[in-house]
Short mmCIF file of C-alpha atoms in Angstrom, two decimals:
data_model
loop_
_atom_site.label_atom_id
_atom_site.label_comp_id
_atom_site.label_asym_id
_atom_site.label_seq_id
_atom_site.Cartn_x
_atom_site.Cartn_y
_atom_site.Cartn_z
CA ASP W 1 -11.48 5.55 16.44
CA ALA W 2 -9.81 2.14 16.57
CA GLY W 3 -8.68 2.30 12.96
CA VAL W 4 -9.00 -0.49 10.42
CA ILE W 5 -9.13 -3.80 12.25
CA GLN W 6 -7.96 -7.02 10.64
CA SER W 7 -8.11 -10.52 11.99
CA PRO W 8 -6.35 -12.76 12.49
CA ARG W 9 -2.91 -11.12 12.73
CA HIS W 10 -1.24 -14.40 11.83
CA GLU W 11 -2.60 -17.48 10.11
CA VAL W 12 -0.75 -20.70 9.49
CA THR W 13 -2.56 -23.35 7.52
CA GLU W 14 -1.92 -26.35 5.36
CA MET W 15 -2.22 -26.45 1.60
CA GLY W 16 -5.77 -27.17 0.52
CA GLN W 17 -7.43 -25.63 3.53
CA GLU W 18 -9.86 -22.75 3.36
CA VAL W 19 -8.64 -19.43 4.74
CA THR W 20 -10.84 -16.48 5.67
CA LEU W 21 -9.39 -13.07 6.41
CA ARG W 22 -11.54 -10.43 8.03
CA CYS W 23 -11.61 -6.68 7.99
CA LYS W 24 -13.55 -3.99 9.81
CA PRO W 25 -13.10 -0.59 8.13
CA ILE W 26 -13.20 2.72 9.93
CA SER W 27 -16.76 3.76 10.67
CA GLY W 28 -18.03 6.17 8.03
CA HIS W 29 -15.54 5.10 5.37
CA ASN W 30 -17.37 3.88 2.30
CA SER W 31 -14.47 2.47 0.29
CA LEU W 32 -12.55 -0.65 1.22
CA PHE W 33 -9.49 -2.17 -0.42
CA TRP W 34 -7.75 -5.53 -0.14
CA TYR W 35 -4.02 -5.62 -0.90
CA ARG W 36 -1.48 -8.43 -0.90
CA GLN W 37 2.18 -7.78 -0.14
CA THR W 38 5.06 -10.08 -1.07
CA MET W 39 8.77 -9.57 -1.51
CA MET W 40 8.61 -10.48 -5.17
CA ARG W 41 5.63 -8.44 -6.30
CA GLY W 42 5.38 -5.71 -3.68
CA LEU W 43 1.94 -4.37 -2.82
CA GLU W 44 -0.80 -5.52 -5.18
CA LEU W 45 -4.39 -4.35 -5.20
CA LEU W 46 -6.67 -7.38 -5.21
CA ILE W 47 -10.12 -5.83 -5.08
CA TYR W 48 -11.90 -2.74 -3.88
CA PHE W 49 -15.44 -1.92 -2.84
CA ASN W 50 -17.39 1.30 -2.81
CA ASN W 51 -20.56 1.41 -0.75
CA ASN W 52 -20.28 -2.37 -0.30
CA VAL W 53 -20.25 -2.97 -4.05
CA PRO W 54 -17.17 -4.52 -5.72
CA ILE W 55 -15.82 -1.97 -8.19
CA ASP W 56 -12.69 -3.62 -9.54
CA ASP W 57 -11.64 -7.21 -8.88
CA SER W 58 -9.18 -7.47 -11.74
CA GLY W 59 -6.36 -7.95 -9.27
CA MET W 60 -7.80 -11.11 -7.79
CA PRO W 61 -5.30 -13.77 -8.84
CA GLU W 62 -7.69 -16.58 -9.66
CA ASP W 63 -10.99 -18.21 -8.83
CA ARG W 64 -9.65 -19.54 -5.56
CA PHE W 65 -9.90 -16.01 -4.22
CA SER W 66 -13.19 -14.35 -3.36
CA ALA W 67 -14.14 -11.26 -1.40
CA LYS W 68 -17.39 -10.06 0.08
CA MET W 69 -18.65 -7.01 1.83
CA PRO W 70 -22.08 -7.84 3.26
CA ASN W 71 -22.36 -4.51 5.07
CA ALA W 72 -20.50 -1.26 5.60
CA SER W 73 -18.62 -2.52 8.63
CA PHE W 74 -17.32 -5.88 7.53
CA SER W 75 -15.48 -7.55 4.67
CA THR W 76 -13.92 -10.95 4.11
CA LEU W 77 -11.28 -12.29 1.77
CA LYS W 78 -11.47 -16.03 1.29
CA ILE W 79 -8.98 -18.40 -0.30
CA GLN W 80 -10.25 -21.86 -1.10
CA PRO W 81 -8.26 -24.03 -1.52
CA SER W 82 -5.12 -22.32 -0.27
CA GLU W 83 -1.69 -22.95 -1.82
CA PRO W 84 1.85 -22.20 -0.58
CA ARG W 85 2.22 -19.42 -3.15
CA ASP W 86 -0.61 -17.57 -1.42
CA SER W 87 1.70 -16.95 1.54
CA ALA W 88 1.90 -13.18 1.97
CA VAL W 89 0.76 -10.31 4.13
CA TYR W 90 -2.79 -9.27 3.30
CA PHE W 91 -3.78 -5.70 4.06
CA CYS W 92 -7.18 -4.13 4.26
CA ALA W 93 -7.54 -0.36 3.86
CA SER W 94 -10.43 2.06 3.91
CA THR W 95 -11.06 5.64 2.84
CA PRO W 96 -13.90 8.11 3.32
CA GLY W 97 -14.50 8.35 -0.42
CA GLN W 98 -13.88 6.20 -3.47
CA LEU W 99 -11.07 8.31 -4.85
CA ASN W 100 -9.68 9.64 -1.63
CA GLU W 101 -5.93 9.29 -1.64
CA LYS W 102 -5.48 8.87 2.06
CA LEU W 103 -5.80 5.18 2.67
CA PHE W 104 -6.04 4.01 6.25
CA PHE W 105 -4.42 0.60 6.50
CA GLY W 106 -4.94 -2.17 8.97
CA SER W 107 -1.99 -3.96 10.49
CA GLY W 108 -2.31 -6.84 8.06
CA THR W 109 -2.70 -10.60 8.26
CA GLN W 110 0.47 -12.64 7.86
CA LEU W 111 -0.61 -15.80 6.02
CA SER W 112 1.61 -18.84 5.79
CA VAL W 113 0.41 -21.80 3.76
CA LEU W 114 2.53 -24.90 4.37
CA ALA K 1 3.17 -1.44 -17.81
CA GLN K 2 5.18 -0.09 -14.92
CA SER K 3 3.56 3.12 -13.68
CA VAL K 4 5.93 3.89 -10.87
CA THR K 5 9.53 2.77 -10.39
CA GLN K 6 11.48 3.00 -7.20
CA LEU K 7 15.08 2.87 -8.24
CA ASP K 8 16.54 1.44 -5.05
CA SER K 9 15.22 -1.53 -3.13
CA HIS K 10 17.39 -0.68 -0.13
CA VAL K 11 19.04 2.53 1.06
CA SER K 12 21.30 2.75 4.08
CA VAL K 13 22.31 6.06 5.68
CA SER K 14 23.99 7.16 8.88
CA GLU K 15 21.96 8.96 11.50
CA GLY K 16 22.09 12.72 10.91
CA THR K 17 22.91 12.47 7.20
CA PRO K 18 20.53 13.30 4.34
CA VAL K 19 18.04 10.82 2.94
CA LEU K 20 17.21 10.46 -0.76
CA LEU K 21 14.71 7.87 -1.95
CA ARG K 22 14.19 7.91 -5.69
CA CYS K 23 10.97 7.48 -7.62
CA ASN K 24 10.12 7.84 -11.28
CA TYR K 25 6.68 7.56 -12.82
CA SER K 26 5.29 7.04 -16.28
CA SER K 27 2.04 8.74 -17.19
CA SER K 28 0.51 10.52 -20.15
CA TYR K 29 -1.45 12.74 -17.81
CA SER K 30 -0.60 14.87 -14.83
CA PRO K 31 -0.68 12.26 -12.14
CA SER K 32 -1.29 12.52 -8.45
CA LEU K 33 1.74 11.27 -6.56
CA PHE K 34 2.20 10.13 -2.99
CA TRP K 35 4.66 8.64 -0.60
CA TYR K 36 3.56 6.12 2.02
CA VAL K 37 5.64 4.74 4.87
CA GLN K 38 5.40 1.32 6.49
CA HIS K 39 7.04 0.72 9.82
CA PRO K 40 7.82 -2.89 10.81
CA ASN K 41 4.72 -4.99 11.41
CA LYS K 42 2.44 -2.05 10.73
CA GLY K 43 0.14 -0.95 7.95
CA LEU K 44 1.06 1.82 5.53
CA GLN K 45 0.64 5.47 6.43
CA LEU K 46 0.40 8.48 4.12
CA LEU K 47 3.57 10.58 4.31
CA LEU K 48 2.78 13.27 1.74
CA LYS K 49 0.97 13.89 -1.52
CA TYR K 50 1.30 15.98 -4.67
CA THR K 51 -1.84 17.01 -6.52
CA SER K 52 -0.70 19.72 -8.98
CA ALA K 53 -0.39 22.57 -6.52
CA ALA K 54 3.11 23.41 -5.27
CA THR K 55 5.80 21.19 -6.79
CA LEU K 56 7.64 20.94 -3.47
CA VAL K 57 5.52 19.06 -1.01
CA LYS K 58 6.17 18.85 2.69
CA GLY K 59 5.06 15.83 4.66
CA ILE K 60 5.18 14.50 8.16
CA ASN K 61 8.36 13.85 10.15
CA GLY K 62 10.43 16.34 8.18
CA PHE K 63 10.15 14.59 4.83
CA GLU K 64 9.53 16.40 1.58
CA ALA K 65 9.32 15.53 -2.10
CA GLU K 66 9.70 17.53 -5.28
CA PHE K 67 7.66 16.90 -8.39
CA LYS K 68 9.79 17.35 -11.52
CA LYS K 69 7.73 16.88 -14.64
CA SER K 70 10.71 17.17 -16.98
CA GLU K 71 12.38 14.26 -15.22
CA THR K 72 9.14 12.39 -14.39
CA SER K 73 10.46 12.11 -10.87
CA PHE K 74 9.10 12.49 -7.36
CA HIS K 75 12.07 11.82 -5.09
CA LEU K 76 11.65 11.81 -1.32
CA THR K 77 14.19 13.64 0.83
CA LYS K 78 14.95 14.51 4.41
CA PRO K 79 17.87 16.69 5.52
CA SER K 80 18.83 14.60 8.53
CA ALA K 81 17.93 10.96 9.14
CA HIS K 82 16.70 9.77 12.50
CA MET K 83 16.75 6.22 13.77
CA SER K 84 12.96 6.22 13.83
CA ASP K 85 12.91 6.82 10.05
CA ALA K 86 13.97 3.22 9.43
CA ALA K 87 11.03 1.77 7.51
CA GLU K 88 9.78 0.79 4.07
CA TYR K 89 8.81 3.69 1.80
CA PHE K 90 6.41 3.40 -1.11
CA CYS K 91 6.03 5.77 -4.01
CA VAL K 92 2.44 5.75 -5.23
CA VAL K 93 0.69 7.17 -8.28
CA ARG K 94 -2.84 7.77 -9.37
CA LEU K 95 -2.74 7.91 -13.16
CA SER K 96 -6.10 9.53 -13.71
CA GLY K 97 -9.04 10.73 -11.72
CA ASN K 98 -10.98 7.51 -11.52
CA THR K 99 -8.31 4.88 -11.05
CA PRO K 100 -7.07 3.35 -7.82
CA LEU K 101 -3.63 3.96 -6.44
CA VAL K 102 -0.67 2.06 -7.89
CA PHE K 103 2.13 1.29 -5.46
CA GLY K 104 5.82 1.00 -6.24
CA LYS K 105 7.74 -1.99 -4.93
CA GLY K 106 9.12 -0.03 -2.02
CA THR K 107 12.50 1.09 -0.73
CA ARG K 108 13.74 -0.14 2.59
CA LEU K 109 15.52 2.61 4.51
CA SER K 110 18.05 1.58 7.13
CA VAL K 111 19.52 4.17 9.51
CA ILE K 112 22.85 3.37 11.11
CA ALA K 113 23.79 4.87 14.45
#
């Protein structure tokens, strides 16, 4: 299995632009998580899905952030408009079950908003 | 409220010497506890987990952790550090059965030759 696949690996954009991060979970995994990692706040859970349904989005910082999971093999995290403080590494992770502790992480997307 | 606290943001050890990465948790219940490792430019990987069986848990790459309820601690140890152990280590807790994992802020381990 190729593991969790995220794209792009790096994204540099200007303030105000729309940013879309993509994630393909491991086939057969029915839970998907979006995390954001910064030096100041560490690893923060933004949102997670179970069977394509958002379960908890309380970690989404504000309305500029949205996430979708249209099918079991694809999810997006969108920031519109982006701001410099959104600069971080965004990780996607998947697990076989909703409460499974073994998260399989992608390699992350390094986002820089100038 | 802070659920898991990693006491050191950075630990530096010499190759071949013991490693100790400290973690304390706060929970009213018996939590599930984990350690994850993140190598540079990579995603996180599960190192070991404690789920109320044996209090001493062995993980991959020679690491182990001991759950001490009286001290609310779950420190990670390794008898002898290897250069390849240099990475970021995260202590993680699940407070109750239906909540997602909560990650500590991480401890960066440096190994000096």
